Amino acid sequence: MAFQISGTTVIDNNRGLKQYGDTLYAFGNTGTSATLDLSNGNFITATLTGSCTFSFSNPTSNACAFTLVLTNDGTGGRTITWPAAVIWPSGSIPSRTTSANKTDVYTFFTVNSGSTWFGNLAQYNY
């Protein structure tokens, strides 16, 4: 399979053209419950303002990926409950930064329209 990249267009000689680009989705404050609507963008920034239960909605295709840049508010110590569909490396949710005003970066992808999400803590304690 041969690929060529021209600007933001990837040309797969076997399948045609595919546009690619990240779209910023500034979610804002999470509160205690946050639904990340992936139709709004695949690079998401959010501030954790309470112990939060997340859900993901509207994956943009069968195979979909997104990045979540999650910053703690000035209080810190917040907890996160991830969707049950998220699986983590070694089957264990990674430890996250709970210090006030610190940031962690997560990546998620699915290959089955969101029935299962593969999660990863990509960057820690910024």
Backbone atoms as SQL, in Angstrom:
CREATE TABLE atoms (id INTEGER PRIMARY KEY, chain TEXT, resi INTEGER, resn TEXT, atom TEXT, x REAL, y REAL, z REAL);
INSERT INTO atoms VALUES
  (1, 'A', 1, 'MET', 'N', 0.846, -1.163, 0.000),
  (2, 'A', 1, 'MET', 'CA', 0.000, 0.000, 0.000),
  (3, 'A', 1, 'MET', 'C', 0.896, 1.233, 0.000),
  (4, 'A', 2, 'ALA', 'N', 0.709, 2.118, -0.956),
  (5, 'A', 2, 'ALA', 'CA', 1.532, 3.315, -1.068),
  (6, 'A', 2, 'ALA', 'C', 0.754, 4.549, -0.638),
  (7, 'A', 3, 'PHE', 'N', 1.418, 5.427, 0.096),
  (8, 'A', 3, 'PHE', 'CA', 0.806, 6.673, 0.546),
  (9, 'A', 3, 'PHE', 'C', 1.666, 7.836, 0.097),
  (10, 'A', 4, 'GLN', 'N', 1.030, 8.920, -0.259),
  (11, 'A', 4, 'GLN', 'CA', 1.701, 10.174, -0.528),
  (12, 'A', 4, 'GLN', 'C', 1.019, 11.228, 0.323),
  (13, 'A', 5, 'ILE', 'N', 1.782, 12.170, 0.815),
  (14, 'A', 5, 'ILE', 'CA', 1.186, 13.231, 1.623),
  (15, 'A', 5, 'ILE', 'C', 1.421, 14.555, 0.916),
  (16, 'A', 6, 'SER', 'N', 0.350, 15.288, 0.738),
  (17, 'A', 6, 'SER', 'CA', 0.414, 16.594, 0.098),
  (18, 'A', 6, 'SER', 'C', -0.421, 17.560, 0.924),
  (19, 'A', 7, 'GLY', 'N', 0.229, 18.458, 1.676),
  (20, 'A', 7, 'GLY', 'CA', -0.521, 19.344, 2.559),
  (21, 'A', 7, 'GLY', 'C', -1.227, 18.521, 3.611),
  (22, 'A', 8, 'THR', 'N', -2.547, 18.606, 3.694),
  (23, 'A', 8, 'THR', 'CA', -3.309, 17.808, 4.652),
  (24, 'A', 8, 'THR', 'C', -4.075, 16.688, 3.963),
  (25, 'A', 9, 'THR', 'N', -3.738, 16.411, 2.700),
  (26, 'A', 9, 'THR', 'CA', -4.413, 15.336, 1.975),
  (27, 'A', 9, 'THR', 'C', -3.503, 14.125, 1.909),
  (28, 'A', 10, 'VAL', 'N', -4.000, 12.994, 2.334),
  (29, 'A', 10, 'VAL', 'CA', -3.272, 11.739, 2.233),
  (30, 'A', 10, 'VAL', 'C', -3.847, 10.976, 1.047),
  (31, 'A', 11, 'ILE', 'N', -2.978, 10.561, 0.165),
  (32, 'A', 11, 'ILE', 'CA', -3.421, 9.826, -1.016),
  (33, 'A', 11, 'ILE', 'C', -3.048, 8.363, -0.826),
  (34, 'A', 12, 'ASP', 'N', -4.025, 7.530, -0.716),
  (35, 'A', 12, 'ASP', 'CA', -3.840, 6.087, -0.627),
  (36, 'A', 12, 'ASP', 'C', -4.121, 5.560, -2.025),
  (37, 'A', 13, 'ASN', 'N', -3.091, 5.073, -2.695),
  (38, 'A', 13, 'ASN', 'CA', -3.244, 4.661, -4.092),
  (39, 'A', 13, 'ASN', 'C', -4.266, 3.548, -4.275),
  (40, 'A', 14, 'ASN', 'N', -4.614, 2.862, -3.209),
  (41, 'A', 14, 'ASN', 'CA', -5.588, 1.781, -3.303),
  (42, 'A', 14, 'ASN', 'C', -7.005, 2.232, -2.971),
  (43, 'A', 15, 'ARG', 'N', -7.159, 3.388, -2.337),
  (44, 'A', 15, 'ARG', 'CA', -8.485, 3.779, -1.861),
  (45, 'A', 15, 'ARG', 'C', -8.883, 5.212, -2.214),
  (46, 'A', 16, 'GLY', 'N', -8.009, 6.029, -2.722),
  (47, 'A', 16, 'GLY', 'CA', -8.377, 7.388, -3.083),
  (48, 'A', 16, 'GLY', 'C', -7.868, 8.408, -2.087),
  (49, 'A', 17, 'LEU', 'N', -8.580, 9.529, -1.980),
  (50, 'A', 17, 'LEU', 'CA', -8.167, 10.639, -1.139),
  (51, 'A', 17, 'LEU', 'C', -8.824, 10.591, 0.221),
  (52, 'A', 18, 'LYS', 'N', -8.111, 11.058, 1.223),
  (53, 'A', 18, 'LYS', 'CA', -8.642, 11.153, 2.569),
  (54, 'A', 18, 'LYS', 'C', -8.134, 12.452, 3.165),
  (55, 'A', 19, 'GLN', 'N', -9.031, 13.369, 3.522),
  (56, 'A', 19, 'GLN', 'CA', -8.638, 14.604, 4.177),
  (57, 'A', 19, 'GLN', 'C', -8.295, 14.308, 5.632),
  (58, 'A', 20, 'TYR', 'N', -7.265, 14.952, 6.140),
  (59, 'A', 20, 'TYR', 'CA', -6.904, 14.782, 7.533),
  (60, 'A', 20, 'TYR', 'C', -6.528, 16.124, 8.133),
  (61, 'A', 21, 'GLY', 'N', -6.974, 16.352, 9.314),
  (62, 'A', 21, 'GLY', 'CA', -6.599, 17.542, 10.058),
  (63, 'A', 21, 'GLY', 'C', -7.242, 17.485, 11.435),
  (64, 'A', 22, 'ASP', 'N', -6.577, 18.047, 12.420),
  (65, 'A', 22, 'ASP', 'CA', -7.138, 18.133, 13.766),
  (66, 'A', 22, 'ASP', 'C', -8.040, 19.356, 13.853),
  (67, 'A', 23, 'THR', 'N', -9.137, 19.206, 14.571),
  (68, 'A', 23, 'THR', 'CA', -10.053, 20.308, 14.800),
  (69, 'A', 23, 'THR', 'C', -10.138, 20.555, 16.298),
  (70, 'A', 24, 'LEU', 'N', -9.813, 21.769, 16.714),
  (71, 'A', 24, 'LEU', 'CA', -9.835, 22.114, 18.135),
  (72, 'A', 24, 'LEU', 'C', -11.273, 22.221, 18.633),
  (73, 'A', 25, 'TYR', 'N', -11.533, 21.567, 19.740),
  (74, 'A', 25, 'TYR', 'CA', -12.830, 21.608, 20.422),
  (75, 'A', 25, 'TYR', 'C', -12.541, 22.048, 21.853),
  (76, 'A', 26, 'ALA', 'N', -12.762, 23.318, 22.145),
  (77, 'A', 26, 'ALA', 'CA', -12.535, 23.869, 23.478),
  (78, 'A', 26, 'ALA', 'C', -13.788, 23.599, 24.306),
  (79, 'A', 27, 'PHE', 'N', -13.775, 22.508, 25.053),
  (80, 'A', 27, 'PHE', 'CA', -14.943, 22.084, 25.825),
  (81, 'A', 27, 'PHE', 'C', -15.277, 23.066, 26.938),
  (82, 'A', 28, 'GLY', 'N', -14.274, 23.575, 27.626),
  (83, 'A', 28, 'GLY', 'CA', -14.502, 24.466, 28.774),
  (84, 'A', 28, 'GLY', 'C', -14.458, 23.688, 30.074),
  (85, 'A', 29, 'ASN', 'N', -15.275, 24.089, 31.061),
  (86, 'A', 29, 'ASN', 'CA', -15.303, 23.443, 32.372),
  (87, 'A', 29, 'ASN', 'C', -16.144, 22.179, 32.342),
  (88, 'A', 30, 'THR', 'N', -15.644, 21.132, 32.992),
  (89, 'A', 30, 'THR', 'CA', -16.325, 19.832, 32.942),
  (90, 'A', 30, 'THR', 'C', -17.489, 19.717, 33.907),
  (91, 'A', 31, 'GLY', 'N', -17.405, 20.364, 35.066),
  (92, 'A', 31, 'GLY', 'CA', -18.389, 20.082, 36.101),
  (93, 'A', 31, 'GLY', 'C', -18.245, 18.633, 36.536),
  (94, 'A', 32, 'THR', 'N', -19.344, 18.014, 36.971),
  (95, 'A', 32, 'THR', 'CA', -19.290, 16.638, 37.469),
  (96, 'A', 32, 'THR', 'C', -19.650, 15.607, 36.407),
  (97, 'A', 33, 'SER', 'N', -20.091, 16.067, 35.239),
  (98, 'A', 33, 'SER', 'CA', -20.462, 15.171, 34.146),
  (99, 'A', 33, 'SER', 'C', -20.141, 15.866, 32.835),
  (100, 'A', 34, 'ALA', 'N', -19.425, 15.170, 31.949),
  (101, 'A', 34, 'ALA', 'CA', -19.042, 15.781, 30.677),
  (102, 'A', 34, 'ALA', 'C', -19.185, 14.781, 29.545),
  (103, 'A', 35, 'THR', 'N', -19.963, 15.149, 28.533),
  (104, 'A', 35, 'THR', 'CA', -20.066, 14.346, 27.319),
  (105, 'A', 35, 'THR', 'C', -19.234, 15.021, 26.247),
  (106, 'A', 36, 'LEU', 'N', -18.195, 14.337, 25.798),
  (107, 'A', 36, 'LEU', 'CA', -17.329, 14.863, 24.751),
  (108, 'A', 36, 'LEU', 'C', -17.915, 14.451, 23.405),
  (109, 'A', 37, 'ASP', 'N', -18.503, 15.409, 22.689),
  (110, 'A', 37, 'ASP', 'CA', -19.137, 15.172, 21.394),
  (111, 'A', 37, 'ASP', 'C', -18.069, 15.298, 20.317),
  (112, 'A', 38, 'LEU', 'N', -17.635, 14.163, 19.789),
  (113, 'A', 38, 'LEU', 'CA', -16.508, 14.141, 18.860),
  (114, 'A', 38, 'LEU', 'C', -16.835, 14.766, 17.512),
  (115, 'A', 39, 'SER', 'N', -18.102, 15.005, 17.232),
  (116, 'A', 39, 'SER', 'CA', -18.438, 15.709, 15.990),
  (117, 'A', 39, 'SER', 'C', -18.014, 17.177, 16.071),
  (118, 'A', 40, 'ASN', 'N', -17.676, 17.666, 17.279),
  (119, 'A', 40, 'ASN', 'CA', -17.210, 19.046, 17.458),
  (120, 'A', 40, 'ASN', 'C', -15.712, 19.201, 17.241),
  (121, 'A', 41, 'GLY', 'N', -14.967, 18.114, 17.240),
  (122, 'A', 41, 'GLY', 'CA', -13.526, 18.185, 17.029),
  (123, 'A', 41, 'GLY', 'C', -12.816, 17.008, 17.653),
  (124, 'A', 42, 'ASN', 'N', -11.563, 16.799, 17.233),
  (125, 'A', 42, 'ASN', 'CA', -10.796, 15.646, 17.701),
  (126, 'A', 42, 'ASN', 'C', -9.568, 16.036, 18.529),
  (127, 'A', 43, 'PHE', 'N', -9.403, 17.327, 18.818),
  (128, 'A', 43, 'PHE', 'CA', -8.371, 17.794, 19.735),
  (129, 'A', 43, 'PHE', 'C', -9.098, 18.631, 20.774),
  (130, 'A', 44, 'ILE', 'N', -9.308, 18.036, 21.959),
  (131, 'A', 44, 'ILE', 'CA', -10.216, 18.602, 22.949),
  (132, 'A', 44, 'ILE', 'C', -9.426, 19.142, 24.139),
  (133, 'A', 45, 'THR', 'N', -9.749, 20.369, 24.524),
  (134, 'A', 45, 'THR', 'CA', -9.191, 20.945, 25.745),
  (135, 'A', 45, 'THR', 'C', -10.331, 21.112, 26.744),
  (136, 'A', 46, 'ALA', 'N', -10.058, 20.818, 28.005),
  (137, 'A', 46, 'ALA', 'CA', -11.085, 20.934, 29.044),
  (138, 'A', 46, 'ALA', 'C', -10.419, 21.208, 30.386),
  (139, 'A', 47, 'THR', 'N', -11.170, 21.843, 31.270),
  (140, 'A', 47, 'THR', 'CA', -10.716, 22.091, 32.637),
  (141, 'A', 47, 'THR', 'C', -11.580, 21.285, 33.593),
  (142, 'A', 48, 'LEU', 'N', -10.944, 20.464, 34.397),
  (143, 'A', 48, 'LEU', 'CA', -11.629, 19.619, 35.363),
  (144, 'A', 48, 'LEU', 'C', -12.021, 20.476, 36.567),
  (145, 'A', 49, 'THR', 'N', -13.329, 20.753, 36.715),
  (146, 'A', 49, 'THR', 'CA', -13.803, 21.638, 37.788),
  (147, 'A', 49, 'THR', 'C', -14.602, 20.894, 38.854),
  (148, 'A', 50, 'GLY', 'N', -14.616, 19.583, 38.766),
  (149, 'A', 50, 'GLY', 'CA', -15.279, 18.741, 39.750),
  (150, 'A', 50, 'GLY', 'C', -14.862, 17.309, 39.488),
  (151, 'A', 51, 'SER', 'N', -15.116, 16.416, 40.423),
  (152, 'A', 51, 'SER', 'CA', -14.902, 14.995, 40.135),
  (153, 'A', 51, 'SER', 'C', -15.896, 14.642, 39.044),
  (154, 'A', 52, 'CYS', 'N', -15.395, 14.144, 37.919),
  (155, 'A', 52, 'CYS', 'CA', -16.188, 14.102, 36.696),
  (156, 'A', 52, 'CYS', 'C', -16.348, 12.694, 36.135),
  (157, 'A', 53, 'THR', 'N', -17.550, 12.415, 35.654),
  (158, 'A', 53, 'THR', 'CA', -17.826, 11.205, 34.886),
  (159, 'A', 53, 'THR', 'C', -17.898, 11.606, 33.417),
  (160, 'A', 54, 'PHE', 'N', -17.006, 11.034, 32.602),
  (161, 'A', 54, 'PHE', 'CA', -16.950, 11.352, 31.175),
  (162, 'A', 54, 'PHE', 'C', -17.747, 10.347, 30.354),
  (163, 'A', 55, 'SER', 'N', -18.272, 10.823, 29.243),
  (164, 'A', 55, 'SER', 'CA', -18.808, 9.960, 28.197),
  (165, 'A', 55, 'SER', 'C', -18.362, 10.533, 26.862),
  (166, 'A', 56, 'PHE', 'N', -18.298, 9.662, 25.861),
  (167, 'A', 56, 'PHE', 'CA', -17.895, 10.054, 24.513),
  (168, 'A', 56, 'PHE', 'C', -19.076, 9.803, 23.589),
  (169, 'A', 57, 'SER', 'N', -19.355, 10.743, 22.698),
  (170, 'A', 57, 'SER', 'CA', -20.453, 10.551, 21.758),
  (171, 'A', 57, 'SER', 'C', -20.033, 10.932, 20.342),
  (172, 'A', 58, 'ASN', 'N', -20.755, 10.406, 19.386),
  (173, 'A', 58, 'ASN', 'CA', -20.634, 10.748, 17.968),
  (174, 'A', 58, 'ASN', 'C', -19.234, 10.591, 17.380),
  (175, 'A', 59, 'PRO', 'N', -18.641, 9.375, 17.497),
  (176, 'A', 59, 'PRO', 'CA', -17.379, 9.181, 16.781),
  (177, 'A', 59, 'PRO', 'C', -17.600, 9.488, 15.300),
  (178, 'A', 60, 'THR', 'N', -16.630, 10.114, 14.678),
  (179, 'A', 60, 'THR', 'CA', -16.808, 10.618, 13.319),
  (180, 'A', 60, 'THR', 'C', -16.728, 9.537, 12.241),
  (181, 'A', 61, 'SER', 'N', -16.286, 8.359, 12.592),
  (182, 'A', 61, 'SER', 'CA', -16.242, 7.239, 11.648),
  (183, 'A', 61, 'SER', 'C', -16.043, 5.950, 12.437),
  (184, 'A', 62, 'ASN', 'N', -16.051, 4.833, 11.743),
  (185, 'A', 62, 'ASN', 'CA', -15.830, 3.547, 12.393),
  (186, 'A', 62, 'ASN', 'C', -14.492, 3.545, 13.134),
  (187, 'A', 63, 'ALA', 'N', -13.453, 4.062, 12.489),
  (188, 'A', 63, 'ALA', 'CA', -12.143, 4.225, 13.110),
  (189, 'A', 63, 'ALA', 'C', -11.966, 5.706, 13.400),
  (190, 'A', 64, 'CYS', 'N', -11.801, 6.046, 14.659),
  (191, 'A', 64, 'CYS', 'CA', -11.787, 7.448, 15.081),
  (192, 'A', 64, 'CYS', 'C', -10.792, 7.592, 16.225),
  (193, 'A', 65, 'ALA', 'N', -10.090, 8.735, 16.269),
  (194, 'A', 65, 'ALA', 'CA', -9.145, 9.001, 17.347),
  (195, 'A', 65, 'ALA', 'C', -9.304, 10.441, 17.813),
  (196, 'A', 66, 'PHE', 'N', -8.988, 10.672, 19.098),
  (197, 'A', 66, 'PHE', 'CA', -8.981, 12.037, 19.597),
  (198, 'A', 66, 'PHE', 'C', -7.981, 12.183, 20.732),
  (199, 'A', 67, 'THR', 'N', -7.606, 13.427, 20.974),
  (200, 'A', 67, 'THR', 'CA', -6.694, 13.797, 22.042),
  (201, 'A', 67, 'THR', 'C', -7.461, 14.657, 23.031),
  (202, 'A', 68, 'LEU', 'N', -7.277, 14.394, 24.323),
  (203, 'A', 68, 'LEU', 'CA', -7.905, 15.179, 25.380),
  (204, 'A', 68, 'LEU', 'C', -6.811, 15.805, 26.233),
  (205, 'A', 69, 'VAL', 'N', -6.749, 17.143, 26.233),
  (206, 'A', 69, 'VAL', 'CA', -5.824, 17.892, 27.072),
  (207, 'A', 69, 'VAL', 'C', -6.645, 18.353, 28.276),
  (208, 'A', 70, 'LEU', 'N', -6.396, 17.734, 29.430),
  (209, 'A', 70, 'LEU', 'CA', -7.231, 17.928, 30.610),
  (210, 'A', 70, 'LEU', 'C', -6.433, 18.624, 31.713),
  (211, 'A', 71, 'THR', 'N', -6.878, 19.827, 32.078),
  (212, 'A', 71, 'THR', 'CA', -6.200, 20.634, 33.090),
  (213, 'A', 71, 'THR', 'C', -7.034, 20.677, 34.360),
  (214, 'A', 72, 'ASN', 'N', -6.391, 20.477, 35.489),
  (215, 'A', 72, 'ASN', 'CA', -7.076, 20.612, 36.782),
  (216, 'A', 72, 'ASN', 'C', -7.321, 22.085, 37.073),
  (217, 'A', 73, 'ASP', 'N', -8.428, 22.385, 37.713),
  (218, 'A', 73, 'ASP', 'CA', -8.683, 23.760, 38.150),
  (219, 'A', 73, 'ASP', 'C', -7.787, 24.085, 39.344),
  (220, 'A', 74, 'GLY', 'N', -7.990, 25.232, 39.966),
  (221, 'A', 74, 'GLY', 'CA', -7.170, 25.675, 41.080),
  (222, 'A', 74, 'GLY', 'C', -7.338, 24.870, 42.352),
  (223, 'A', 75, 'THR', 'N', -8.374, 24.018, 42.404),
  (224, 'A', 75, 'THR', 'CA', -8.605, 23.209, 43.591),
  (225, 'A', 75, 'THR', 'C', -7.797, 21.922, 43.568),
  (226, 'A', 76, 'GLY', 'N', -7.761, 21.241, 42.443),
  (227, 'A', 76, 'GLY', 'CA', -7.057, 19.968, 42.347),
  (228, 'A', 76, 'GLY', 'C', -7.781, 18.877, 43.113),
  (229, 'A', 77, 'GLY', 'N', -7.195, 17.685, 43.146),
  (230, 'A', 77, 'GLY', 'CA', -7.751, 16.567, 43.888),
  (231, 'A', 77, 'GLY', 'C', -8.992, 15.943, 43.267),
  (232, 'A', 78, 'ARG', 'N', -9.344, 16.335, 42.060),
  (233, 'A', 78, 'ARG', 'CA', -10.548, 15.801, 41.401),
  (234, 'A', 78, 'ARG', 'C', -10.317, 14.371, 40.937),
  (235, 'A', 79, 'THR', 'N', -11.399, 13.602, 40.864),
  (236, 'A', 79, 'THR', 'CA', -11.321, 12.232, 40.349),
  (237, 'A', 79, 'THR', 'C', -12.028, 12.165, 39.008),
  (238, 'A', 80, 'ILE', 'N', -11.710, 11.120, 38.252),
  (239, 'A', 80, 'ILE', 'CA', -12.314, 10.905, 36.932),
  (240, 'A', 80, 'ILE', 'C', -12.897, 9.509, 36.889),
  (241, 'A', 81, 'THR', 'N', -14.102, 9.412, 36.329),
  (242, 'A', 81, 'THR', 'CA', -14.683, 8.126, 35.978),
  (243, 'A', 81, 'THR', 'C', -14.783, 8.100, 34.457),
  (244, 'A', 82, 'TRP', 'N', -14.094, 7.140, 33.846),
  (245, 'A', 82, 'TRP', 'CA', -14.076, 7.019, 32.386),
  (246, 'A', 82, 'TRP', 'C', -15.207, 6.104, 31.928),
  (247, 'A', 83, 'PRO', 'N', -15.619, 6.207, 30.686),
  (248, 'A', 83, 'PRO', 'CA', -16.655, 5.294, 30.178),
  (249, 'A', 83, 'PRO', 'C', -16.201, 3.835, 30.311),
  (250, 'A', 84, 'ALA', 'N', -17.145, 2.953, 30.539),
  (251, 'A', 84, 'ALA', 'CA', -16.834, 1.520, 30.673),
  (252, 'A', 84, 'ALA', 'C', -16.225, 0.955, 29.393),
  (253, 'A', 85, 'ALA', 'N', -16.477, 1.589, 28.262),
  (254, 'A', 85, 'ALA', 'CA', -15.962, 1.110, 26.972),
  (255, 'A', 85, 'ALA', 'C', -14.471, 1.368, 26.793),
  (256, 'A', 86, 'VAL', 'N', -13.849, 2.158, 27.684),
  (257, 'A', 86, 'VAL', 'CA', -12.416, 2.456, 27.573),
  (258, 'A', 86, 'VAL', 'C', -11.618, 1.321, 28.194),
  (259, 'A', 87, 'ILE', 'N', -10.653, 0.826, 27.416),
  (260, 'A', 87, 'ILE', 'CA', -9.697, -0.142, 27.956),
  (261, 'A', 87, 'ILE', 'C', -8.320, 0.525, 27.971),
  (262, 'A', 88, 'TRP', 'N', -7.527, 0.160, 28.967),
  (263, 'A', 88, 'TRP', 'CA', -6.233, 0.798, 29.215),
  (264, 'A', 88, 'TRP', 'C', -5.120, -0.228, 29.095),
  (265, 'A', 89, 'PRO', 'N', -3.876, 0.211, 28.840),
  (266, 'A', 89, 'PRO', 'CA', -2.755, -0.730, 28.790),
  (267, 'A', 89, 'PRO', 'C', -2.678, -1.554, 30.075),
  (268, 'A', 90, 'SER', 'N', -2.445, -2.813, 29.927),
  (269, 'A', 90, 'SER', 'CA', -2.347, -3.766, 31.038),
  (270, 'A', 90, 'SER', 'C', -3.629, -3.840, 31.850),
  (271, 'A', 91, 'GLY', 'N', -4.756, -3.313, 31.302),
  (272, 'A', 91, 'GLY', 'CA', -6.041, -3.389, 31.991),
  (273, 'A', 91, 'GLY', 'C', -6.149, -2.516, 33.222),
  (274, 'A', 92, 'SER', 'N', -5.281, -1.511, 33.332),
  (275, 'A', 92, 'SER', 'CA', -5.253, -0.681, 34.531),
  (276, 'A', 92, 'SER', 'C', -5.336, 0.804, 34.164),
  (277, 'A', 93, 'ILE', 'N', -6.284, 1.528, 34.760),
  (278, 'A', 93, 'ILE', 'CA', -6.392, 2.962, 34.535),
  (279, 'A', 93, 'ILE', 'C', -5.134, 3.624, 35.078),
  (280, 'A', 94, 'PRO', 'N', -4.461, 4.439, 34.275),
  (281, 'A', 94, 'PRO', 'CA', -3.210, 5.041, 34.746),
  (282, 'A', 94, 'PRO', 'C', -3.447, 6.084, 35.832),
  (283, 'A', 95, 'SER', 'N', -2.451, 6.253, 36.684),
  (284, 'A', 95, 'SER', 'CA', -2.500, 7.316, 37.689),
  (285, 'A', 95, 'SER', 'C', -2.385, 8.648, 36.968),
  (286, 'A', 96, 'ARG', 'N', -3.143, 9.630, 37.437),
  (287, 'A', 96, 'ARG', 'CA', -3.137, 10.934, 36.792),
  (288, 'A', 96, 'ARG', 'C', -2.661, 11.988, 37.776),
  (289, 'A', 97, 'THR', 'N', -2.349, 13.154, 37.243),
  (290, 'A', 97, 'THR', 'CA', -1.953, 14.278, 38.069),
  (291, 'A', 97, 'THR', 'C', -3.185, 14.854, 38.751),
  (292, 'A', 98, 'THR', 'N', -3.129, 15.024, 40.068),
  (293, 'A', 98, 'THR', 'CA', -4.260, 15.617, 40.782),
  (294, 'A', 98, 'THR', 'C', -3.918, 16.984, 41.358),
  (295, 'A', 99, 'SER', 'N', -2.694, 17.460, 41.136),
  (296, 'A', 99, 'SER', 'CA', -2.282, 18.771, 41.646),
  (297, 'A', 99, 'SER', 'C', -3.044, 19.882, 40.941),
  (298, 'A', 100, 'ALA', 'N', -3.324, 20.954, 41.680),
  (299, 'A', 100, 'ALA', 'CA', -4.027, 22.100, 41.118),
  (300, 'A', 100, 'ALA', 'C', -3.264, 22.682, 39.928),
  (301, 'A', 101, 'ASN', 'N', -4.016, 23.063, 38.900),
  (302, 'A', 101, 'ASN', 'CA', -3.505, 23.756, 37.713),
  (303, 'A', 101, 'ASN', 'C', -2.518, 22.938, 36.878),
  (304, 'A', 102, 'LYS', 'N', -2.462, 21.646, 37.063),
  (305, 'A', 102, 'LYS', 'CA', -1.584, 20.786, 36.263),
  (306, 'A', 102, 'LYS', 'C', -2.388, 20.114, 35.155),
  (307, 'A', 103, 'THR', 'N', -1.687, 19.712, 34.095),
  (308, 'A', 103, 'THR', 'CA', -2.321, 19.184, 32.889),
  (309, 'A', 103, 'THR', 'C', -1.801, 17.797, 32.549),
  (310, 'A', 104, 'ASP', 'N', -2.715, 16.927, 32.133),
  (311, 'A', 104, 'ASP', 'CA', -2.388, 15.623, 31.561),
  (312, 'A', 104, 'ASP', 'C', -2.974, 15.569, 30.154),
  (313, 'A', 105, 'VAL', 'N', -2.350, 14.775, 29.293),
  (314, 'A', 105, 'VAL', 'CA', -2.815, 14.622, 27.918),
  (315, 'A', 105, 'VAL', 'C', -3.128, 13.143, 27.685),
  (316, 'A', 106, 'TYR', 'N', -4.355, 12.875, 27.242),
  (317, 'A', 106, 'TYR', 'CA', -4.822, 11.517, 26.966),
  (318, 'A', 106, 'TYR', 'C', -5.066, 11.358, 25.471),
  (319, 'A', 107, 'THR', 'N', -4.852, 10.155, 24.973),
  (320, 'A', 107, 'THR', 'CA', -5.241, 9.830, 23.600),
  (321, 'A', 107, 'THR', 'C', -6.187, 8.635, 23.643),
  (322, 'A', 108, 'PHE', 'N', -7.148, 8.646, 22.749),
  (323, 'A', 108, 'PHE', 'CA', -8.136, 7.576, 22.646),
  (324, 'A', 108, 'PHE', 'C', -8.356, 7.249, 21.175),
  (325, 'A', 109, 'PHE', 'N', -8.596, 5.973, 20.885),
  (326, 'A', 109, 'PHE', 'CA', -9.018, 5.611, 19.535),
  (327, 'A', 109, 'PHE', 'C', -9.952, 4.416, 19.590),
  (328, 'A', 110, 'THR', 'N', -10.765, 4.304, 18.555),
  (329, 'A', 110, 'THR', 'CA', -11.691, 3.194, 18.397),
  (330, 'A', 110, 'THR', 'C', -11.580, 2.671, 16.969),
  (331, 'A', 111, 'VAL', 'N', -11.852, 1.406, 16.789),
  (332, 'A', 111, 'VAL', 'CA', -11.921, 0.827, 15.445),
  (333, 'A', 111, 'VAL', 'C', -13.285, 0.190, 15.206),
  (334, 'A', 112, 'ASN', 'N', -14.217, 0.417, 16.149),
  (335, 'A', 112, 'ASN', 'CA', -15.548, -0.187, 16.028),
  (336, 'A', 112, 'ASN', 'C', -16.651, 0.803, 16.421),
  (337, 'A', 113, 'SER', 'N', -16.514, 2.020, 15.945),
  (338, 'A', 113, 'SER', 'CA', -17.523, 3.076, 16.154),
  (339, 'A', 113, 'SER', 'C', -17.782, 3.408, 17.623),
  (340, 'A', 114, 'GLY', 'N', -16.821, 3.160, 18.489),
  (341, 'A', 114, 'GLY', 'CA', -16.953, 3.533, 19.890),
  (342, 'A', 114, 'GLY', 'C', -17.441, 2.431, 20.808),
  (343, 'A', 115, 'SER', 'N', -17.638, 1.233, 20.300),
  (344, 'A', 115, 'SER', 'CA', -17.999, 0.128, 21.199),
  (345, 'A', 115, 'SER', 'C', -16.873, -0.135, 22.187),
  (346, 'A', 116, 'THR', 'N', -15.640, 0.026, 21.720),
  (347, 'A', 116, 'THR', 'CA', -14.453, -0.077, 22.561),
  (348, 'A', 116, 'THR', 'C', -13.556, 1.111, 22.245),
  (349, 'A', 117, 'TRP', 'N', -13.032, 1.748, 23.282),
  (350, 'A', 117, 'TRP', 'CA', -12.054, 2.823, 23.133),
  (351, 'A', 117, 'TRP', 'C', -10.748, 2.362, 23.765),
  (352, 'A', 118, 'PHE', 'N', -9.633, 2.544, 23.068),
  (353, 'A', 118, 'PHE', 'CA', -8.314, 2.273, 23.607),
  (354, 'A', 118, 'PHE', 'C', -7.789, 3.589, 24.165),
  (355, 'A', 119, 'GLY', 'N', -7.513, 3.628, 25.471),
  (356, 'A', 119, 'GLY', 'CA', -7.079, 4.849, 26.132),
  (357, 'A', 119, 'GLY', 'C', -5.624, 4.792, 26.522),
  (358, 'A', 120, 'ASN', 'N', -4.987, 5.952, 26.532),
  (359, 'A', 120, 'ASN', 'CA', -3.593, 6.046, 26.912),
  (360, 'A', 120, 'ASN', 'C', -3.333, 7.412, 27.552),
  (361, 'A', 121, 'LEU', 'N', -2.619, 7.428, 28.669),
  (362, 'A', 121, 'LEU', 'CA', -2.145, 8.677, 29.262),
  (363, 'A', 121, 'LEU', 'C', -0.827, 8.995, 28.567),
  (364, 'A', 122, 'ALA', 'N', -0.863, 9.944, 27.623),
  (365, 'A', 122, 'ALA', 'CA', 0.273, 10.213, 26.775),
  (366, 'A', 122, 'ALA', 'C', 1.308, 11.148, 27.407),
  (367, 'A', 123, 'GLN', 'N', 0.836, 12.156, 28.120),
  (368, 'A', 123, 'GLN', 'CA', 1.713, 13.134, 28.776),
  (369, 'A', 123, 'GLN', 'C', 1.175, 13.385, 30.171),
  (370, 'A', 124, 'TYR', 'N', 2.068, 13.568, 31.129),
  (371, 'A', 124, 'TYR', 'CA', 1.679, 13.589, 32.532),
  (372, 'A', 124, 'TYR', 'C', 2.302, 14.778, 33.254),
  (373, 'A', 125, 'ASN', 'N', 1.505, 15.495, 34.042),
  (374, 'A', 125, 'ASN', 'CA', 1.975, 16.475, 35.013),
  (375, 'A', 125, 'ASN', 'C', 2.698, 17.679, 34.403),
  (376, 'A', 126, 'TYR', 'N', 2.017, 18.340, 33.488),
  (377, 'A', 126, 'TYR', 'CA', 2.558, 19.590, 32.922),
  (378, 'A', 126, 'TYR', 'C', 2.133, 20.769, 33.747);
